[in-house]
Amino acid sequence: ALQARQAGGGAGARPSSSQGPYHPGNDFQDAAATWAEAYADAGALLEAAKAWFAEECSALDDDVAEFTDAVAHRRLGDAWDVAKRRSGLIVGVAVPALVLLRFPGAAVWVLRGAVPLITGVVGVVAQVVLRNPRLLPVFAGVIRQLGGGLWSRAVV
């Protein structure tokens, strides 16, 4: 029995993998190698994000210069093209910023109305799902699809 254990076939022996036989001393080294690889991947993602941000800031500076030049020389068609190209930024950042600067109480008004509304909708959905156990897998599938879609868009 002792020879079988030493040969790797005894009780408590781990199956061999493509990496070779199991050696208890390699756990720390394997974990350290895995974390080093993950850290390198995170560093590469961070560098890619920095490069994208620098490129986007440069493109935004070019668009602002083009827009101001077009407006100064009354070329409204060119200004409209730049505005269409940056419509997400205008609608998502500039318009809310202007509204909040012009009407500071609007933020409080929106939050006082939106928070109870969102809380009520989430509460109603939770009650419906919890009272009907057959809806739970459907609801979980919707959450998984929505979350997976958002995650894939964020990562890719």
Short mmCIF file of C-alpha atoms in Angstrom, two decimals, residues 6-155:
data_model
loop_
_atom_site.label_atom_id
_atom_site.label_comp_id
_atom_site.label_asym_id
_atom_site.label_seq_id
_atom_site.Cartn_x
_atom_site.Cartn_y
_atom_site.Cartn_z
CA GLN A 6 4.30 6.74 -3.39
CA ALA A 7 3.53 5.85 -6.99
CA GLY A 8 0.55 8.22 -6.91
CA GLY A 9 -2.29 5.70 -6.81
CA GLY A 10 -3.07 5.66 -3.08
CA ALA A 11 -5.81 7.27 -1.04
CA GLY A 12 -5.68 11.04 -1.00
CA ALA A 13 -3.57 11.26 -4.13
CA ARG A 14 -4.51 13.94 -6.60
CA PRO A 15 -5.00 13.09 -10.24
CA SER A 16 -2.15 14.25 -12.38
CA SER A 17 -2.78 17.09 -14.78
CA SER A 18 -0.93 18.33 -17.80
CA GLN A 19 1.24 20.39 -15.45
CA GLY A 20 2.75 17.31 -13.84
CA PRO A 21 2.37 15.68 -10.46
CA TYR A 22 1.00 17.58 -7.50
CA HIS A 23 3.56 19.08 -5.16
CA PRO A 24 2.20 20.88 -2.09
CA GLY A 25 4.99 23.44 -2.19
CA ASN A 26 3.86 24.75 -5.60
CA ASP A 27 0.50 26.13 -4.40
CA PHE A 28 1.99 29.46 -3.37
CA GLN A 29 4.05 29.73 -6.54
CA ASP A 30 1.07 28.86 -8.73
CA ALA A 31 -1.12 31.41 -6.96
CA ALA A 32 1.57 34.06 -7.20
CA ALA A 33 1.98 33.37 -10.93
CA THR A 34 -1.78 33.60 -11.47
CA TRP A 35 -2.00 36.92 -9.61
CA ALA A 36 1.02 38.27 -11.46
CA GLU A 37 -0.67 37.43 -14.76
CA ALA A 38 -3.94 39.03 -13.64
CA TYR A 39 -2.05 42.13 -12.48
CA ALA A 40 -0.31 42.36 -15.86
CA ASP A 41 -3.68 42.06 -17.62
CA ALA A 42 -5.15 44.79 -15.41
CA GLY A 43 -2.15 46.98 -16.16
CA ALA A 44 -2.64 46.46 -19.89
CA LEU A 45 -6.32 47.39 -19.56
CA LEU A 46 -5.41 50.50 -17.58
CA GLU A 47 -2.87 51.57 -20.21
CA ALA A 48 -5.45 51.00 -22.97
CA ALA A 49 -7.99 53.09 -21.05
CA LYS A 50 -5.46 55.89 -20.59
CA ALA A 51 -4.61 55.84 -24.30
CA TRP A 52 -8.31 55.88 -25.26
CA PHE A 53 -8.99 58.76 -22.86
CA ALA A 54 -6.07 60.80 -24.23
CA GLU A 55 -7.22 60.14 -27.80
CA GLU A 56 -10.83 61.05 -26.93
CA CYS A 57 -9.73 64.29 -25.22
CA SER A 58 -7.67 65.21 -28.27
CA ALA A 59 -10.61 64.49 -30.59
CA LEU A 60 -12.90 66.55 -28.34
CA ASP A 61 -10.46 69.48 -28.41
CA ASP A 62 -10.39 69.26 -32.22
CA ASP A 63 -14.20 69.18 -32.36
CA VAL A 64 -14.50 72.20 -30.06
CA ALA A 65 -12.03 74.15 -32.19
CA GLU A 66 -13.89 73.14 -35.36
CA PHE A 67 -17.25 74.06 -33.82
CA THR A 68 -16.12 77.49 -32.60
CA ASP A 69 -14.48 78.22 -35.95
CA ALA A 70 -17.63 77.20 -37.82
CA VAL A 71 -19.86 79.37 -35.61
CA ALA A 72 -17.46 82.34 -35.83
CA HIS A 73 -17.50 82.17 -39.63
CA ARG A 74 -21.26 81.49 -39.76
CA ARG A 75 -20.90 78.03 -41.31
CA LEU A 76 -23.84 76.55 -39.47
CA GLY A 77 -23.85 73.35 -41.52
CA ASP A 78 -20.37 72.49 -40.27
CA ALA A 79 -21.36 73.39 -36.72
CA TRP A 80 -24.42 71.15 -37.04
CA ASP A 81 -22.21 68.25 -38.19
CA VAL A 82 -20.02 68.62 -35.10
CA ALA A 83 -23.09 68.86 -32.87
CA LYS A 84 -24.51 65.67 -34.39
CA ARG A 85 -21.18 63.90 -33.93
CA ARG A 86 -21.09 64.89 -30.23
CA SER A 87 -24.83 64.64 -29.53
CA GLY A 88 -24.37 62.07 -26.75
CA LEU A 89 -22.01 64.38 -24.91
CA ILE A 90 -24.31 67.35 -25.41
CA VAL A 91 -27.45 65.55 -24.23
CA GLY A 92 -25.74 63.56 -21.48
CA VAL A 93 -23.50 66.24 -19.97
CA ALA A 94 -24.00 69.75 -21.33
CA VAL A 95 -27.81 69.98 -21.14
CA PRO A 96 -28.08 68.59 -17.58
CA ALA A 97 -25.22 70.86 -16.47
CA LEU A 98 -26.95 73.92 -17.94
CA VAL A 99 -30.28 72.96 -16.35
CA LEU A 100 -28.64 72.43 -12.95
CA LEU A 101 -26.73 75.70 -13.19
CA ARG A 102 -29.84 77.62 -14.22
CA PHE A 103 -32.26 75.85 -11.86
CA PRO A 104 -30.34 74.39 -8.87
CA GLY A 105 -33.57 73.37 -7.15
CA ALA A 106 -34.36 71.12 -10.10
CA ALA A 107 -31.93 68.47 -8.84
CA VAL A 108 -33.69 68.27 -5.49
CA TRP A 109 -37.09 68.26 -7.20
CA VAL A 110 -36.07 65.43 -9.55
CA LEU A 111 -34.55 63.37 -6.74
CA ARG A 112 -37.57 63.87 -4.50
CA GLY A 113 -39.82 62.62 -7.28
CA ALA A 114 -37.60 59.98 -8.86
CA VAL A 115 -36.37 58.14 -5.77
CA PRO A 116 -39.85 57.27 -4.43
CA LEU A 117 -41.00 56.33 -7.93
CA ILE A 118 -38.04 54.00 -8.52
CA THR A 119 -38.39 52.52 -5.03
CA GLY A 120 -42.08 51.88 -5.62
CA VAL A 121 -41.51 50.18 -8.97
CA VAL A 122 -38.77 47.95 -7.54
CA GLY A 123 -41.02 47.08 -4.58
CA VAL A 124 -43.95 46.13 -6.81
CA VAL A 125 -41.75 43.99 -9.05
CA ALA A 126 -40.20 42.28 -6.02
CA GLN A 127 -43.63 41.51 -4.53
CA VAL A 128 -44.93 40.06 -7.81
CA VAL A 129 -41.85 37.90 -8.27
CA LEU A 130 -41.76 36.69 -4.67
CA ARG A 131 -45.44 35.76 -4.64
CA ASN A 132 -45.16 33.69 -7.81
CA PRO A 133 -42.15 31.35 -7.66
CA ARG A 134 -42.55 30.46 -11.33
CA LEU A 135 -41.57 34.02 -12.25
CA LEU A 136 -38.28 33.82 -10.37
CA PRO A 137 -36.36 31.98 -13.15
CA VAL A 138 -37.80 34.36 -15.74
CA PHE A 139 -36.81 37.39 -13.68
CA ALA A 140 -33.35 35.91 -13.04
CA GLY A 141 -32.94 35.31 -16.79
CA VAL A 142 -33.89 38.90 -17.58
CA ILE A 143 -31.42 40.20 -14.99
CA ARG A 144 -28.72 37.86 -16.33
CA GLN A 145 -29.33 38.96 -19.93
CA LEU A 146 -29.44 42.65 -19.03
CA GLY A 147 -26.38 42.42 -16.80
CA GLY A 148 -24.50 40.30 -19.32
CA GLY A 149 -25.29 42.74 -22.11
CA LEU A 150 -24.14 45.71 -20.07
CA TRP A 151 -21.01 43.83 -18.98
CA SER A 152 -20.10 42.81 -22.52
CA ARG A 153 -20.55 46.38 -23.76
CA ALA A 154 -18.38 47.69 -20.94
CA VAL A 155 -15.63 45.14 -21.48
#
